[in-house]
Amino acid sequence: MERKNSSKVQGLYDFCKKTFTPSGTPPPSSQAVRDLCSLLDTVGPADVGLEEQSSDDDRGLGFSGLYGLNRVARWAQPITYLDIYECDSFTMCIFCFPTSAAIPLHDHPGMTVFSKVLYGSMHVKAYDWVEPARFQETKGPGYRPVRLAKLATDKVLTPQYGTSVLYPKSGGNLHCFTAVTPCAVLDILTPPYNEDAGRKCTYYVDYPFPTFSAVNGAEVSNEKEEYAWLSEIDTPDDLYMRPGVYAGPAILV
């Protein structure tokens, strides 16, 4: 039954709860994707307890609980992670970025991810694996093989862009975020990361296509700048996200 006067966050929760499954199968229908995007497109900072940041405030933190931080130390502030809700079927969360902060290239195995920039500007670069898989061995002991991927997205997103969606095998399943200005992004991941279920977050570094020769003489289109070789890396030592407190409307479960 529809709740009267419910918040937008409650509406997101209700939709996700009735739509998504812990296994991710079947995947969300095209109609469900459109409906959730329509809901997310209406969400702004105030709907989740954030205050939009100006470009001269490089902390990227839009909630009053952290306004007491010394401005002298703002350059060193990490990305802040706000957990809205998590269950076996989906995760709702917010990432708050100071200017130039980045989440390195990483994947979302078997997952569908909805991302909505709430304020500010964020550069997104994303790839999808080339299928069938193409690997290339690299020289030197301890070097990991590289795998061919095709560029799916390389652009700056703002709130006006609307909701972006990545799928298990398309839409830029491997992506990295870099804050052009202080910004925040609302993410819904379904199903969520779960190592026991084979959904482990893996980080990568990308190399221009000419860096390595094509495998077994494999050809790609003339637009070689659309392709890159990706190599798995350990979780970056300098990747630090601190937990924040979600200050938006409570969710009734």
GROMACS .gro file of N, CA, C and O in nm, residues 77 83 88:
model
   12
   77GLN      N    1   4.084   1.616   0.330
   77GLN     CA    2   3.962   1.544   0.365
   77GLN      C    3   3.935   1.431   0.266
   77GLN      O    4   3.941   1.450   0.145
   83ASP      N    5   2.578   0.557   0.445
   83ASP     CA    6   2.496   0.438   0.425
   83ASP      C    7   2.351   0.472   0.453
   83ASP      O    8   2.316   0.507   0.566
   88ASP      N    9   2.009  -0.779   0.142
   88ASP     CA   10   2.065  -0.878   0.051
   88ASP      C   11   2.035  -0.846  -0.096
   88ASP      O   12   2.102  -0.898  -0.185
   0.00000   0.00000   0.00000
